[in-house]
CSV table of C-alpha atoms in Angstrom, one decimal:
chain,number,residue,atom,x,y,z
M,827,MET,CA,17.1,-35.3,-1.0
M,828,VAL,CA,14.7,-32.4,-0.3
M,829,ILE,CA,11.6,-33.1,1.7
M,830,ARG,CA,8.9,-30.5,2.6
M,831,CYS,CA,7.4,-31.1,6.0
M,832,CYS,CA,4.8,-29.1,8.0
M,833,VAL,CA,5.0,-28.1,11.5
M,834,PRO,CA,2.1,-26.1,13.0
M,835,ALA,CA,2.2,-22.5,11.7
M,836,LEU,CA,5.7,-23.0,10.0
M,837,VAL,CA,6.8,-24.7,7.0
M,838,PHE,CA,10.5,-25.9,7.0
M,839,LEU,CA,12.6,-26.9,4.2
M,840,CYS,CA,14.2,-30.1,5.4
M,841,VAL,CA,17.5,-31.0,3.9
M,842,GLY,CA,18.8,-34.3,5.3
M,843,SER,CA,18.3,-34.0,9.0
M,844,VAL,CA,18.9,-30.3,9.2
M,845,ALA,CA,15.7,-28.0,9.1
M,846,VAL,CA,16.0,-24.5,7.8
M,847,ALA,CA,13.3,-21.9,8.6
M,848,SER,CA,12.9,-18.6,6.9
M,849,GLU,CA,10.5,-16.3,8.7
M,850,CYS,CA,10.0,-12.6,8.4
M,851,PRO,CA,10.0,-10.7,11.7
M,852,ALA,CA,7.0,-8.5,12.6
M,853,ALA,CA,6.9,-5.1,10.8
M,854,PRO,CA,8.1,-2.2,13.0
M,855,ASP,CA,5.3,-0.6,14.9
M,856,HIS,CA,5.0,2.9,13.7
M,857,SER,CA,1.4,3.4,14.7
M,858,GLY,CA,2.2,6.2,17.2
M,859,PRO,CA,4.2,8.4,14.9
M,860,ILE,CA,1.8,7.7,12.0
M,861,SER,CA,-1.2,8.8,14.2
M,862,GLU,CA,0.7,12.0,15.0
M,863,LEU,CA,1.4,12.7,11.4
M,864,LEU,CA,-2.2,12.0,10.4
M,865,GLU,CA,-3.3,14.6,12.9
M,866,ASP,CA,-0.7,17.0,11.7
M,867,VAL,CA,-1.7,16.6,8.0
M,868,GLN,CA,-5.3,17.4,8.8
M,869,SER,CA,-4.3,20.8,10.3
M,870,ALA,CA,-1.5,21.5,7.7
M,871,ALA,CA,-1.6,25.2,6.6
M,872,ASN,CA,-1.0,24.5,2.9
M,873,GLU,CA,-0.2,21.9,0.4
M,874,GLN,CA,3.5,22.2,0.7
M,875,GLU,CA,3.4,21.4,4.4
M,876,ALA,CA,1.0,18.5,3.8
M,877,GLN,CA,3.4,17.1,1.2
M,878,ARG,CA,6.3,17.2,3.7
M,879,ILE,CA,4.1,15.3,6.2
M,880,ASN,CA,3.0,12.8,3.5
M,881,THR,CA,6.6,12.1,2.7
M,882,GLN,CA,7.2,11.3,6.4
M,883,LEU,CA,4.2,8.9,6.4
M,884,TRP,CA,5.7,7.0,3.4
M,885,GLU,CA,9.0,6.6,5.2
M,886,TYR,CA,7.2,4.8,7.9
M,887,TRP,CA,5.0,2.7,5.7
M,888,ALA,CA,8.1,1.7,3.6
M,889,ASP,CA,10.1,0.7,6.6
M,890,ALA,CA,10.3,-3.1,6.1
M,891,PRO,CA,10.6,-5.7,8.8
M,892,ASP,CA,14.2,-6.6,8.1
M,893,GLU,CA,17.2,-6.0,5.7
M,894,ARG,CA,16.1,-8.8,3.4
M,895,ALA,CA,12.5,-7.4,3.2
M,896,GLN,CA,13.8,-3.9,2.7
M,897,GLU,CA,16.1,-5.1,-0.2
M,898,ILE,CA,13.2,-6.8,-1.8
M,899,LEU,CA,10.9,-3.8,-1.4
M,900,ASP,CA,13.5,-1.4,-2.7
M,901,SER,CA,14.2,-3.6,-5.7
M,902,GLY,CA,10.5,-3.8,-6.6
M,903,MET,CA,10.0,0.0,-6.3
M,904,SER,CA,13.1,0.5,-8.4
M,905,ARG,CA,11.9,-1.8,-11.1
M,906,ARG,CA,8.5,-0.2,-11.0
M,907,GLU,CA,10.0,3.3,-11.5
M,908,VAL,CA,11.6,2.1,-14.8
M,909,TYR,CA,8.4,0.3,-15.9
M,910,ASP,CA,9.7,-3.2,-15.4
M,911,PHE,CA,6.4,-4.2,-14.1
M,912,VAL,CA,7.1,-8.0,-14.6
M,913,GLY,CA,10.2,-7.7,-12.5
M,914,ALA,CA,8.5,-5.5,-9.9
M,915,LEU,CA,5.6,-8.0,-9.5
M,916,ALA,CA,8.2,-10.8,-9.1
M,917,ASP,CA,9.8,-8.8,-6.3
M,918,PHE,CA,6.6,-7.9,-4.6
M,919,ASP,CA,5.3,-11.6,-4.9
M,920,ARG,CA,8.6,-12.6,-3.1
M,921,LEU,CA,8.1,-9.9,-0.5
M,922,VAL,CA,4.5,-10.9,0.3
M,923,ASP,CA,5.5,-14.5,0.4
M,924,TYR,CA,8.3,-13.8,2.8
M,925,CYS,CA,6.5,-11.2,4.9
M,926,PRO,CA,2.8,-12.0,4.6
M,927,ASN,CA,1.9,-9.6,7.4
M,928,TYR,CA,3.7,-6.5,6.0
M,929,ALA,CA,1.1,-4.2,4.5
M,930,GLU,CA,3.5,-2.3,2.1
M,931,GLY,CA,4.3,-5.5,0.1
M,932,TYR,CA,0.6,-5.7,-0.8
M,933,ASN,CA,0.3,-2.0,-1.4
M,934,GLN,CA,3.2,-1.9,-3.7
M,935,ARG,CA,2.1,-4.9,-5.6
M,936,ALA,CA,-1.3,-3.4,-5.9
M,937,PHE,CA,0.2,-0.2,-7.4
M,938,VAL,CA,1.9,-2.3,-10.2
M,939,HIS,CA,-1.4,-4.1,-10.8
M,940,TYR,CA,-3.1,-0.7,-11.0
M,941,LEU,CA,-0.5,0.6,-13.4
M,942,ARG,CA,-1.1,-2.6,-15.6
M,943,ARG,CA,-4.8,-1.6,-15.4
M,944,ASP,CA,-5.6,-5.0,-13.6
M,945,PHE,CA,-7.9,-3.2,-11.2
M,946,ALA,CA,-9.4,-6.3,-9.7
M,947,ALA,CA,-5.9,-7.6,-8.7
M,948,ALA,CA,-5.0,-4.2,-7.3
M,949,LEU,CA,-8.2,-4.2,-5.2
M,950,ARG,CA,-7.5,-7.7,-3.7
M,951,ASP,CA,-4.0,-6.5,-2.6
M,952,LEU,CA,-5.2,-3.2,-1.2
M,953,ASP,CA,-8.0,-4.9,0.8
M,954,ARG,CA,-5.2,-7.1,2.3
M,955,ALA,CA,-3.0,-4.1,2.9
M,956,LEU,CA,-5.8,-2.3,4.7
M,957,ALA,CA,-6.6,-5.3,6.7
M,958,LEU,CA,-3.0,-5.1,8.1
M,959,SER,CA,-2.8,-1.4,8.2
M,960,PRO,CA,-6.3,0.2,8.3
M,961,ARG,CA,-5.0,3.8,8.3
M,962,HIS,CA,-2.7,3.5,5.3
M,963,VAL,CA,-3.9,6.4,3.4
M,964,GLY,CA,-1.9,5.5,0.3
M,965,ALA,CA,-3.7,2.2,0.1
M,966,MET,CA,-7.0,3.9,0.8
M,967,SER,CA,-6.7,6.3,-2.1
M,968,GLY,CA,-5.3,3.4,-4.3
M,969,ARG,CA,-8.5,1.5,-3.4
M,970,ALA,CA,-10.6,4.4,-4.5
M,971,LEU,CA,-8.7,4.6,-7.8
M,972,SER,CA,-9.0,0.9,-8.4
M,973,LEU,CA,-12.7,0.9,-7.7
M,974,LEU,CA,-13.0,3.9,-10.2
M,975,GLY,CA,-11.1,1.7,-12.7
M,976,LEU,CA,-13.8,-1.0,-12.2
M,977,SER,CA,-16.5,1.7,-12.7
M,978,ARG,CA,-17.7,1.1,-9.1
M,979,ILE,CA,-18.3,4.8,-8.7
M,980,ALA,CA,-20.3,5.0,-5.5
M,981,GLU,CA,-17.8,2.7,-3.7
M,982,ALA,CA,-14.9,4.7,-5.1
M,983,ARG,CA,-16.5,7.9,-4.0
M,984,GLU,CA,-17.0,6.5,-0.3
M,985,ALA,CA,-13.4,5.0,-0.3
M,986,LEU,CA,-11.9,8.4,-1.4
M,987,ARG,CA,-13.9,10.3,1.3
M,988,GLU,CA,-12.6,7.9,4.0
M,989,ALA,CA,-9.0,8.6,2.8
M,990,LEU,CA,-9.7,12.3,2.8
M,991,ASP,CA,-11.0,12.1,6.4
M,992,LEU,CA,-7.4,11.1,7.3
M,993,ASN,CA,-5.6,13.3,4.8
M,994,PRO,CA,-7.6,16.1,3.2
M,995,TRP,CA,-4.6,17.1,1.1
M,996,LEU,CA,-4.4,14.0,-1.1
M,997,SER,CA,-4.1,14.9,-4.8
M,998,GLU,CA,-7.0,12.5,-5.5
M,999,ARG,CA,-9.3,15.0,-3.7
M,1000,HIS,CA,-9.9,16.7,-7.0
M,1001,LEU,CA,-11.7,13.6,-8.3
M,1002,LEU,CA,-14.7,14.7,-6.0
M,1003,ALA,CA,-14.9,18.3,-7.5
M,1004,PRO,CA,-18.0,19.2,-9.6
M,1005,GLY,CA,-17.6,17.7,-13.0
M,1006,ALA,CA,-14.9,15.3,-11.9
M,1007,PRO,CA,-15.3,11.5,-12.2
M,1008,LEU,CA,-16.3,11.0,-8.5
M,1009,ALA,CA,-18.4,14.1,-8.1
M,1010,ASP,CA,-21.7,13.4,-6.6
M,1011,GLU,CA,-23.9,15.3,-9.0
M,1012,SER,CA,-27.0,14.7,-6.9
M,1013,ILE,CA,-25.7,17.0,-4.2
M,1014,ASP,CA,-25.9,20.8,-4.5
M,1015,LEU,CA,-22.8,22.5,-3.2
């Protein structure tokens, strides 16, 4: 017999008289190194140096709370890379269910939603990722792209500018160039 019972802040699966809890630990705190890297990328001499720094940022963001979460994250990312979006979404759903306070689970799920052109779903996940990790430049730029996909141009422009304040080398910066989709044509440059 399986009975679900609630205890404040935890849900246990009760099997007979033995309670089993599955709880994700807190994500590693990489805020110090991330802050340093964001400072470094702002003063990068060229795009190649900025890309090296950006790769380091992603290594921190993709450092999951524990081995189980890392396996789920890696599986979802691998599935996404081979266009198995249904499988990737299933993995990222499992990850956010298991680790609801880990920003990268939401960010990666948002990326799959974005690739499927479900911009509203992507935006919901990106907002959650940014609530958990406000300086996650990848989620910030993804938010700008999702807003663009929803034709919310002014909001997309502002979101991209906020991301570029942290990392001026983002490839999406070209979306603000004259004639580009997020160019503010009312401003003479």
